[in-house]
Amino acid sequence: MNDTLIAVLLMALVTYFPRVLPMAVFKNKIKSRFITAFLAYVPYAVLGAMIFPDILMSTGHLLSAVIGLGVAVILAYFEKSLLKVAVCAITVVYVCEIIISRV
């Protein structure tokens, strides 16, 4: 029981510090346009890094995943809505899986 409590407290501490440290270090507003622009892209980069491997491993065949990814990228490039991108990519992957499984 003691080991579990210590582990939970350590995990809470490790999670708390990265959230509080930037507020303690950067008390004033960041004035550098470069740093502000850089930090604006961090959420997108992290989201992409978390999602991209799962996209390629989520289907039964790599080919259907790559085709679905391609459809999603093309639709997103043309600024279609998130719902349209997701539904079209899922539909294409589903059709590709049916075609590949029959071959």
mmCIF file with all atom_site columns, N, CA, C and O in Angstrom, residues 31-73:
data_model
loop_
_atom_site.group_PDB
_atom_site.id
_atom_site.type_symbol
_atom_site.label_atom_id
_atom_site.label_alt_id
_atom_site.label_comp_id
_atom_site.label_asym_id
_atom_site.label_entity_id
_atom_site.label_seq_id
_atom_site.pdbx_PDB_ins_code
_atom_site.Cartn_x
_atom_site.Cartn_y
_atom_site.Cartn_z
_atom_site.occupancy
_atom_site.B_iso_or_equiv
_atom_site.pdbx_formal_charge
_atom_site.auth_seq_id
_atom_site.auth_comp_id
_atom_site.auth_asym_id
_atom_site.auth_atom_id
_atom_site.pdbx_PDB_model_num
ATOM 1   N N  . LYS A 1 31 ? 7.424  38.160 -25.911 1.00 0.00 ? 31 LYS A N  1
ATOM 2   C CA . LYS A 1 31 ? 7.388  39.225 -26.909 1.00 0.00 ? 31 LYS A CA 1
ATOM 3   C C  . LYS A 1 31 ? 8.053  38.832 -28.220 1.00 0.00 ? 31 LYS A C  1
ATOM 4   O O  . LYS A 1 31 ? 7.840  39.487 -29.232 1.00 0.00 ? 31 LYS A O  1
ATOM 5   N N  . SER A 1 32 ? 8.826  37.792 -28.223 1.00 0.00 ? 32 SER A N  1
ATOM 6   C CA . SER A 1 32 ? 9.510  37.367 -29.438 1.00 0.00 ? 32 SER A CA 1
ATOM 7   C C  . SER A 1 32 ? 8.504  36.753 -30.416 1.00 0.00 ? 32 SER A C  1
ATOM 8   O O  . SER A 1 32 ? 7.807  35.800 -30.088 1.00 0.00 ? 32 SER A O  1
ATOM 9   N N  . ARG A 1 33 ? 8.450  37.296 -31.610 1.00 0.00 ? 33 ARG A N  1
ATOM 10  C CA . ARG A 1 33 ? 7.521  36.778 -32.613 1.00 0.00 ? 33 ARG A CA 1
ATOM 11  C C  . ARG A 1 33 ? 7.915  35.370 -33.037 1.00 0.00 ? 33 ARG A C  1
ATOM 12  O O  . ARG A 1 33 ? 7.056  34.544 -33.335 1.00 0.00 ? 33 ARG A O  1
ATOM 13  N N  . PHE A 1 34 ? 9.217  35.080 -33.074 1.00 0.00 ? 34 PHE A N  1
ATOM 14  C CA . PHE A 1 34 ? 9.693  33.759 -33.477 1.00 0.00 ? 34 PHE A CA 1
ATOM 15  C C  . PHE A 1 34 ? 9.230  32.692 -32.482 1.00 0.00 ? 34 PHE A C  1
ATOM 16  O O  . PHE A 1 34 ? 8.691  31.659 -32.873 1.00 0.00 ? 34 PHE A O  1
ATOM 17  N N  . ILE A 1 35 ? 9.424  32.942 -31.200 1.00 0.00 ? 35 ILE A N  1
ATOM 18  C CA . ILE A 1 35 ? 9.040  31.960 -30.178 1.00 0.00 ? 35 ILE A CA 1
ATOM 19  C C  . ILE A 1 35 ? 7.526  31.795 -30.146 1.00 0.00 ? 35 ILE A C  1
ATOM 20  O O  . ILE A 1 35 ? 7.015  30.681 -30.027 1.00 0.00 ? 35 ILE A O  1
ATOM 21  N N  . THR A 1 36 ? 6.798  32.900 -30.264 1.00 0.00 ? 36 THR A N  1
ATOM 22  C CA . THR A 1 36 ? 5.340  32.814 -30.276 1.00 0.00 ? 36 THR A CA 1
ATOM 23  C C  . THR A 1 36 ? 4.849  32.002 -31.468 1.00 0.00 ? 36 THR A C  1
ATOM 24  O O  . THR A 1 36 ? 3.964  31.156 -31.332 1.00 0.00 ? 36 THR A O  1
ATOM 25  N N  . ALA A 1 37 ? 5.429  32.233 -32.648 1.00 0.00 ? 37 ALA A N  1
ATOM 26  C CA . ALA A 1 37 ? 5.044  31.474 -33.837 1.00 0.00 ? 37 ALA A CA 1
ATOM 27  C C  . ALA A 1 37 ? 5.415  30.003 -33.683 1.00 0.00 ? 37 ALA A C  1
ATOM 28  O O  . ALA A 1 37 ? 4.653  29.113 -34.067 1.00 0.00 ? 37 ALA A O  1
ATOM 29  N N  . PHE A 1 38 ? 6.585  29.747 -33.098 1.00 0.00 ? 38 PHE A N  1
ATOM 30  C CA . PHE A 1 38 ? 7.024  28.366 -32.872 1.00 0.00 ? 38 PHE A CA 1
ATOM 31  C C  . PHE A 1 38 ? 6.067  27.640 -31.922 1.00 0.00 ? 38 PHE A C  1
ATOM 32  O O  . PHE A 1 38 ? 5.645  26.521 -32.191 1.00 0.00 ? 38 PHE A O  1
ATOM 33  N N  . LEU A 1 39 ? 5.710  28.285 -30.837 1.00 0.00 ? 39 LEU A N  1
ATOM 34  C CA . LEU A 1 39 ? 4.821  27.668 -29.854 1.00 0.00 ? 39 LEU A CA 1
ATOM 35  C C  . LEU A 1 39 ? 3.406  27.473 -30.383 1.00 0.00 ? 39 LEU A C  1
ATOM 36  O O  . LEU A 1 39 ? 2.680  26.603 -29.904 1.00 0.00 ? 39 LEU A O  1
ATOM 37  N N  . ALA A 1 40 ? 3.021  28.254 -31.380 1.00 0.00 ? 40 ALA A N  1
ATOM 38  C CA . ALA A 1 40 ? 1.679  28.102 -31.954 1.00 0.00 ? 40 ALA A CA 1
ATOM 39  C C  . ALA A 1 40 ? 1.542  26.766 -32.687 1.00 0.00 ? 40 ALA A C  1
ATOM 40  O O  . ALA A 1 40 ? 0.440  26.222 -32.769 1.00 0.00 ? 40 ALA A O  1
ATOM 41  N N  . TYR A 1 41 ? 2.649  26.224 -33.205 1.00 0.00 ? 41 TYR A N  1
ATOM 42  C CA . TYR A 1 41 ? 2.594  24.973 -33.954 1.00 0.00 ? 41 TYR A CA 1
ATOM 43  C C  . TYR A 1 41 ? 2.816  23.729 -33.092 1.00 0.00 ? 41 TYR A C  1
ATOM 44  O O  . TYR A 1 41 ? 2.656  22.620 -33.575 1.00 0.00 ? 41 TYR A O  1
ATOM 45  N N  . VAL A 1 42 ? 3.186  23.888 -31.858 1.00 0.00 ? 42 VAL A N  1
ATOM 46  C CA . VAL A 1 42 ? 3.479  22.741 -30.991 1.00 0.00 ? 42 VAL A CA 1
ATOM 47  C C  . VAL A 1 42 ? 2.278  21.805 -30.824 1.00 0.00 ? 42 VAL A C  1
ATOM 48  O O  . VAL A 1 42 ? 2.432  20.588 -30.961 1.00 0.00 ? 42 VAL A O  1
ATOM 49  N N  . PRO A 1 43 ? 1.067  22.302 -30.564 1.00 0.00 ? 43 PRO A N  1
ATOM 50  C CA . PRO A 1 43 ? -0.056 21.352 -30.412 1.00 0.00 ? 43 PRO A CA 1
ATOM 51  C C  . PRO A 1 43 ? -0.296 20.508 -31.652 1.00 0.00 ? 43 PRO A C  1
ATOM 52  O O  . PRO A 1 43 ? -0.574 19.318 -31.551 1.00 0.00 ? 43 PRO A O  1
ATOM 53  N N  . TYR A 1 44 ? -0.165 21.103 -32.835 1.00 0.00 ? 44 TYR A N  1
ATOM 54  C CA . TYR A 1 44 ? -0.379 20.350 -34.073 1.00 0.00 ? 44 TYR A CA 1
ATOM 55  C C  . TYR A 1 44 ? 0.708  19.300 -34.266 1.00 0.00 ? 44 TYR A C  1
ATOM 56  O O  . TYR A 1 44 ? 0.437  18.191 -34.719 1.00 0.00 ? 44 TYR A O  1
ATOM 57  N N  . ALA A 1 45 ? 1.936  19.648 -33.936 1.00 0.00 ? 45 ALA A N  1
ATOM 58  C CA . ALA A 1 45 ? 3.036  18.701 -34.082 1.00 0.00 ? 45 ALA A CA 1
ATOM 59  C C  . ALA A 1 45 ? 2.885  17.526 -33.116 1.00 0.00 ? 45 ALA A C  1
ATOM 60  O O  . ALA A 1 45 ? 3.091  16.364 -33.492 1.00 0.00 ? 45 ALA A O  1
ATOM 61  N N  . VAL A 1 46 ? 2.499  17.807 -31.900 1.00 0.00 ? 46 VAL A N  1
ATOM 62  C CA . VAL A 1 46 ? 2.317  16.742 -30.907 1.00 0.00 ? 46 VAL A CA 1
ATOM 63  C C  . VAL A 1 46 ? 1.149  15.841 -31.303 1.00 0.00 ? 46 VAL A C  1
ATOM 64  O O  . VAL A 1 46 ? 1.246  14.611 -31.230 1.00 0.00 ? 46 VAL A O  1
ATOM 65  N N  . LEU A 1 47 ? 0.054  16.438 -31.741 1.00 0.00 ? 47 LEU A N  1
ATOM 66  C CA . LEU A 1 47 ? -1.097 15.658 -32.170 1.00 0.00 ? 47 LEU A CA 1
ATOM 67  C C  . LEU A 1 47 ? -0.742 14.767 -33.357 1.00 0.00 ? 47 LEU A C  1
ATOM 68  O O  . LEU A 1 47 ? -1.094 13.592 -33.393 1.00 0.00 ? 47 LEU A O  1
ATOM 69  N N  . GLY A 1 48 ? -0.019 15.324 -34.303 1.00 0.00 ? 48 GLY A N  1
ATOM 70  C CA . GLY A 1 48 ? 0.419  14.528 -35.456 1.00 0.00 ? 48 GLY A CA 1
ATOM 71  C C  . GLY A 1 48 ? 1.330  13.389 -35.061 1.00 0.00 ? 48 GLY A C  1
ATOM 72  O O  . GLY A 1 48 ? 1.212  12.269 -35.575 1.00 0.00 ? 48 GLY A O  1
ATOM 73  N N  . ALA A 1 49 ? 2.248  13.645 -34.151 1.00 0.00 ? 49 ALA A N  1
ATOM 74  C CA . ALA A 1 49 ? 3.172  12.602 -33.702 1.00 0.00 ? 49 ALA A CA 1
ATOM 75  C C  . ALA A 1 49 ? 2.445  11.493 -32.947 1.00 0.00 ? 49 ALA A C  1
ATOM 76  O O  . ALA A 1 49 ? 2.829  10.325 -33.011 1.00 0.00 ? 49 ALA A O  1
ATOM 77  N N  . MET A 1 50 ? 1.373  11.834 -32.258 1.00 0.00 ? 50 MET A N  1
ATOM 78  C CA . MET A 1 50 ? 0.623  10.812 -31.527 1.00 0.00 ? 50 MET A CA 1
ATOM 79  C C  . MET A 1 50 ? -0.291 10.009 -32.445 1.00 0.00 ? 50 MET A C  1
ATOM 80  O O  . MET A 1 50 ? -0.469 8.807  -32.268 1.00 0.00 ? 50 MET A O  1
ATOM 81  N N  . ILE A 1 51 ? -0.872 10.661 -33.442 1.00 0.00 ? 51 ILE A N  1
ATOM 82  C CA . ILE A 1 51 ? -1.869 10.008 -34.285 1.00 0.00 ? 51 ILE A CA 1
ATOM 83  C C  . ILE A 1 51 ? -1.264 9.257  -35.462 1.00 0.00 ? 51 ILE A C  1
ATOM 84  O O  . ILE A 1 51 ? -1.742 8.183  -35.828 1.00 0.00 ? 51 ILE A O  1
ATOM 85  N N  . PHE A 1 52 ? -0.221 9.790  -36.079 1.00 0.00 ? 52 PHE A N  1
ATOM 86  C CA . PHE A 1 52 ? 0.295  9.235  -37.332 1.00 0.00 ? 52 PHE A CA 1
ATOM 87  C C  . PHE A 1 52 ? 0.645  7.745  -37.263 1.00 0.00 ? 52 PHE A C  1
ATOM 88  O O  . PHE A 1 52 ? 0.230  6.985  -38.141 1.00 0.00 ? 52 PHE A O  1
ATOM 89  N N  . PRO A 1 53 ? 1.368  7.263  -36.249 1.00 0.00 ? 53 PRO A N  1
ATOM 90  C CA . PRO A 1 53 ? 1.660  5.819  -36.216 1.00 0.00 ? 53 PRO A CA 1
ATOM 91  C C  . PRO A 1 53 ? 0.404  4.958  -36.105 1.00 0.00 ? 53 PRO A C  1
ATOM 92  O O  . PRO A 1 53 ? 0.331  3.878  -36.698 1.00 0.00 ? 53 PRO A O  1
ATOM 93  N N  . ASP A 1 54 ? -0.588 5.445  -35.379 1.00 0.00 ? 54 ASP A N  1
ATOM 94  C CA . ASP A 1 54 ? -1.827 4.672  -35.220 1.00 0.00 ? 54 ASP A CA 1
ATOM 95  C C  . ASP A 1 54 ? -2.627 4.606  -36.514 1.00 0.00 ? 54 ASP A C  1
ATOM 96  O O  . ASP A 1 54 ? -3.348 3.644  -36.745 1.00 0.00 ? 54 ASP A O  1
ATOM 97  N N  . ILE A 1 55 ? -2.503 5.620  -37.345 1.00 0.00 ? 55 ILE A N  1
ATOM 98  C CA . ILE A 1 55 ? -3.215 5.600  -38.625 1.00 0.00 ? 55 ILE A CA 1
ATOM 99  C C  . ILE A 1 55 ? -2.724 4.428  -39.466 1.00 0.00 ? 55 ILE A C  1
ATOM 100 O O  . ILE A 1 55 ? -3.508 3.701  -40.072 1.00 0.00 ? 55 ILE A O  1
ATOM 101 N N  . LEU A 1 56 ? -1.419 4.231  -39.502 1.00 0.00 ? 56 LEU A N  1
ATOM 102 C CA . LEU A 1 56 ? -0.849 3.191  -40.357 1.00 0.00 ? 56 LEU A CA 1
ATOM 103 C C  . LEU A 1 56 ? -1.030 1.786  -39.785 1.00 0.00 ? 56 LEU A C  1
ATOM 104 O O  . LEU A 1 56 ? -0.965 0.811  -40.519 1.00 0.00 ? 56 LEU A O  1
ATOM 105 N N  . MET A 1 57 ? -1.259 1.666  -38.495 1.00 0.00 ? 57 MET A N  1
ATOM 106 C CA . MET A 1 57 ? -1.385 0.349  -37.877 1.00 0.00 ? 57 MET A CA 1
ATOM 107 C C  . MET A 1 57 ? -2.824 -0.008 -37.497 1.00 0.00 ? 57 MET A C  1
ATOM 108 O O  . MET A 1 57 ? -3.067 -1.043 -36.903 1.00 0.00 ? 57 MET A O  1
ATOM 109 N N  . SER A 1 58 ? -3.783 0.832  -37.851 1.00 0.00 ? 58 SER A N  1
ATOM 110 C CA . SER A 1 58 ? -5.157 0.612  -37.393 1.00 0.00 ? 58 SER A CA 1
ATOM 111 C C  . SER A 1 58 ? -5.975 -0.300 -38.292 1.00 0.00 ? 58 SER A C  1
ATOM 112 O O  . SER A 1 58 ? -7.056 -0.718 -37.908 1.00 0.00 ? 58 SER A O  1
ATOM 113 N N  . THR A 1 59 ? -5.493 -0.586 -39.484 1.00 0.00 ? 59 THR A N  1
ATOM 114 C CA . THR A 1 59 ? -6.248 -1.431 -40.403 1.00 0.00 ? 59 THR A CA 1
ATOM 115 C C  . THR A 1 59 ? -5.564 -2.774 -40.561 1.00 0.00 ? 59 THR A C  1
ATOM 116 O O  . THR A 1 59 ? -4.459 -2.982 -40.084 1.00 0.00 ? 59 THR A O  1
ATOM 117 N N  . GLY A 1 60 ? -6.233 -3.654 -41.286 1.00 0.00 ? 60 GLY A N  1
ATOM 118 C CA . GLY A 1 60 ? -5.656 -4.980 -41.515 1.00 0.00 ? 60 GLY A CA 1
ATOM 119 C C  . GLY A 1 60 ? -4.530 -4.974 -42.531 1.00 0.00 ? 60 GLY A C  1
ATOM 120 O O  . GLY A 1 60 ? -3.691 -5.866 -42.524 1.00 0.00 ? 60 GLY A O  1
ATOM 121 N N  . HIS A 1 61 ? -4.495 -3.967 -43.399 1.00 0.00 ? 61 HIS A N  1
ATOM 122 C CA . HIS A 1 61 ? -3.483 -3.893 -44.447 1.00 0.00 ? 61 HIS A CA 1
ATOM 123 C C  . HIS A 1 61 ? -2.902 -2.485 -44.506 1.00 0.00 ? 61 HIS A C  1
ATOM 124 O O  . HIS A 1 61 ? -3.636 -1.499 -44.407 1.00 0.00 ? 61 HIS A O  1
ATOM 125 N N  . LEU A 1 62 ? -1.614 -2.404 -44.691 1.00 0.00 ? 62 LEU A N  1
ATOM 126 C CA . LEU A 1 62 ? -0.941 -1.113 -44.763 1.00 0.00 ? 62 LEU A CA 1
ATOM 127 C C  . LEU A 1 62 ? -1.414 -0.313 -45.972 1.00 0.00 ? 62 LEU A C  1
ATOM 128 O O  . LEU A 1 62 ? -1.554 0.911  -45.910 1.00 0.00 ? 62 LEU A O  1
ATOM 129 N N  . LEU A 1 63 ? -1.701 -0.992 -47.068 1.00 0.00 ? 63 LEU A N  1
ATOM 130 C CA . LEU A 1 63 ? -2.125 -0.306 -48.289 1.00 0.00 ? 63 LEU A CA 1
ATOM 131 C C  . LEU A 1 63 ? -3.422 0.475  -48.069 1.00 0.00 ? 63 LEU A C  1
ATOM 132 O O  . LEU A 1 63 ? -3.531 1.639  -48.479 1.00 0.00 ? 63 LEU A O  1
ATOM 133 N N  . SER A 1 64 ? -4.401 -0.123 -47.441 1.00 0.00 ? 64 SER A N  1
ATOM 134 C CA . SER A 1 64 ? -5.665 0.591  -47.197 1.00 0.00 ? 64 SER A CA 1
ATOM 135 C C  . SER A 1 64 ? -5.456 1.779  -46.258 1.00 0.00 ? 64 SER A C  1
ATOM 136 O O  . SER A 1 64 ? -6.089 2.826  -46.429 1.00 0.00 ? 64 SER A O  1
ATOM 137 N N  . ALA A 1 65 ? -4.558 1.642  -45.299 1.00 0.00 ? 65 ALA A N  1
ATOM 138 C CA . ALA A 1 65 ? -4.274 2.753  -44.385 1.00 0.00 ? 65 ALA A CA 1
ATOM 139 C C  . ALA A 1 65 ? -3.609 3.907  -45.127 1.00 0.00 ? 65 ALA A C  1
ATOM 140 O O  . ALA A 1 65 ? -3.959 5.074  -44.914 1.00 0.00 ? 65 ALA A O  1
ATOM 141 N N  . VAL A 1 66 ? -2.669 3.598  -46.014 1.00 0.00 ? 66 VAL A N  1
ATOM 142 C CA . VAL A 1 66 ? -1.978 4.642  -46.768 1.00 0.00 ? 66 VAL A CA 1
ATOM 143 C C  . VAL A 1 66 ? -2.948 5.336  -47.725 1.00 0.00 ? 66 VAL A C  1
ATOM 144 O O  . VAL A 1 66 ? -2.919 6.567  -47.869 1.00 0.00 ? 66 VAL A O  1
ATOM 145 N N  . ILE A 1 67 ? -3.826 4.583  -48.375 1.00 0.00 ? 67 ILE A N  1
ATOM 146 C CA . ILE A 1 67 ? -4.810 5.195  -49.267 1.00 0.00 ? 67 ILE A CA 1
ATOM 147 C C  . ILE A 1 67 ? -5.770 6.091  -48.489 1.00 0.00 ? 67 ILE A C  1
ATOM 148 O O  . ILE A 1 67 ? -6.074 7.214  -48.905 1.00 0.00 ? 67 ILE A O  1
ATOM 149 N N  . GLY A 1 68 ? -6.238 5.634  -47.343 1.00 0.00 ? 68 GLY A N  1
ATOM 150 C CA . GLY A 1 68 ? -7.109 6.457  -46.503 1.00 0.00 ? 68 GLY A CA 1
ATOM 151 C C  . GLY A 1 68 ? -6.410 7.713  -46.018 1.00 0.00 ? 68 GLY A C  1
ATOM 152 O O  . GLY A 1 68 ? -7.002 8.798  -45.980 1.00 0.00 ? 68 GLY A O  1
ATOM 153 N N  . LEU A 1 69 ? -5.148 7.585  -45.652 1.00 0.00 ? 69 LEU A N  1
ATOM 154 C CA . LEU A 1 69 ? -4.363 8.741  -45.228 1.00 0.00 ? 69 LEU A CA 1
ATOM 155 C C  . LEU A 1 69 ? -4.231 9.729  -46.374 1.00 0.00 ? 69 LEU A C  1
ATOM 156 O O  . LEU A 1 69 ? -4.355 10.945 -46.183 1.00 0.00 ? 69 LEU A O  1
ATOM 157 N N  . GLY A 1 70 ? -3.988 9.210  -47.573 1.00 0.00 ? 70 GLY A N  1
ATOM 158 C CA . GLY A 1 70 ? -3.875 10.086 -48.738 1.00 0.00 ? 70 GLY A CA 1
ATOM 159 C C  . GLY A 1 70 ? -5.155 10.853 -49.012 1.00 0.00 ? 70 GLY A C  1
ATOM 160 O O  . GLY A 1 70 ? -5.123 12.059 -49.287 1.00 0.00 ? 70 GLY A O  1
ATOM 161 N N  . VAL A 1 71 ? -6.284 10.172 -48.918 1.00 0.00 ? 71 VAL A N  1
ATOM 162 C CA . VAL A 1 71 ? -7.573 10.837 -49.117 1.00 0.00 ? 71 VAL A CA 1
ATOM 163 C C  . VAL A 1 71 ? -7.774 11.921 -48.059 1.00 0.00 ? 71 VAL A C  1
ATOM 164 O O  . VAL A 1 71 ? -8.203 13.041 -48.365 1.00 0.00 ? 71 VAL A O  1
ATOM 165 N N  . ALA A 1 72 ? -7.447 11.616 -46.815 1.00 0.00 ? 72 ALA A N  1
ATOM 166 C CA . ALA A 1 72 ? -7.610 12.597 -45.734 1.00 0.00 ? 72 ALA A CA 1
ATOM 167 C C  . ALA A 1 72 ? -6.709 13.812 -45.949 1.00 0.00 ? 72 ALA A C  1
ATOM 168 O O  . ALA A 1 72 ? -7.145 14.955 -45.753 1.00 0.00 ? 72 ALA A O  1
ATOM 169 N N  . VAL A 1 73 ? -5.482 13.582 -46.369 1.00 0.00 ? 73 VAL A N  1
ATOM 170 C CA . VAL A 1 73 ? -4.551 14.697 -46.593 1.00 0.00 ? 73 VAL A CA 1
ATOM 171 C C  . VAL A 1 73 ? -5.038 15.576 -47.746 1.00 0.00 ? 73 VAL A C  1
ATOM 172 O O  . VAL A 1 73 ? -5.008 16.810 -47.664 1.00 0.00 ? 73 VAL A O  1
#
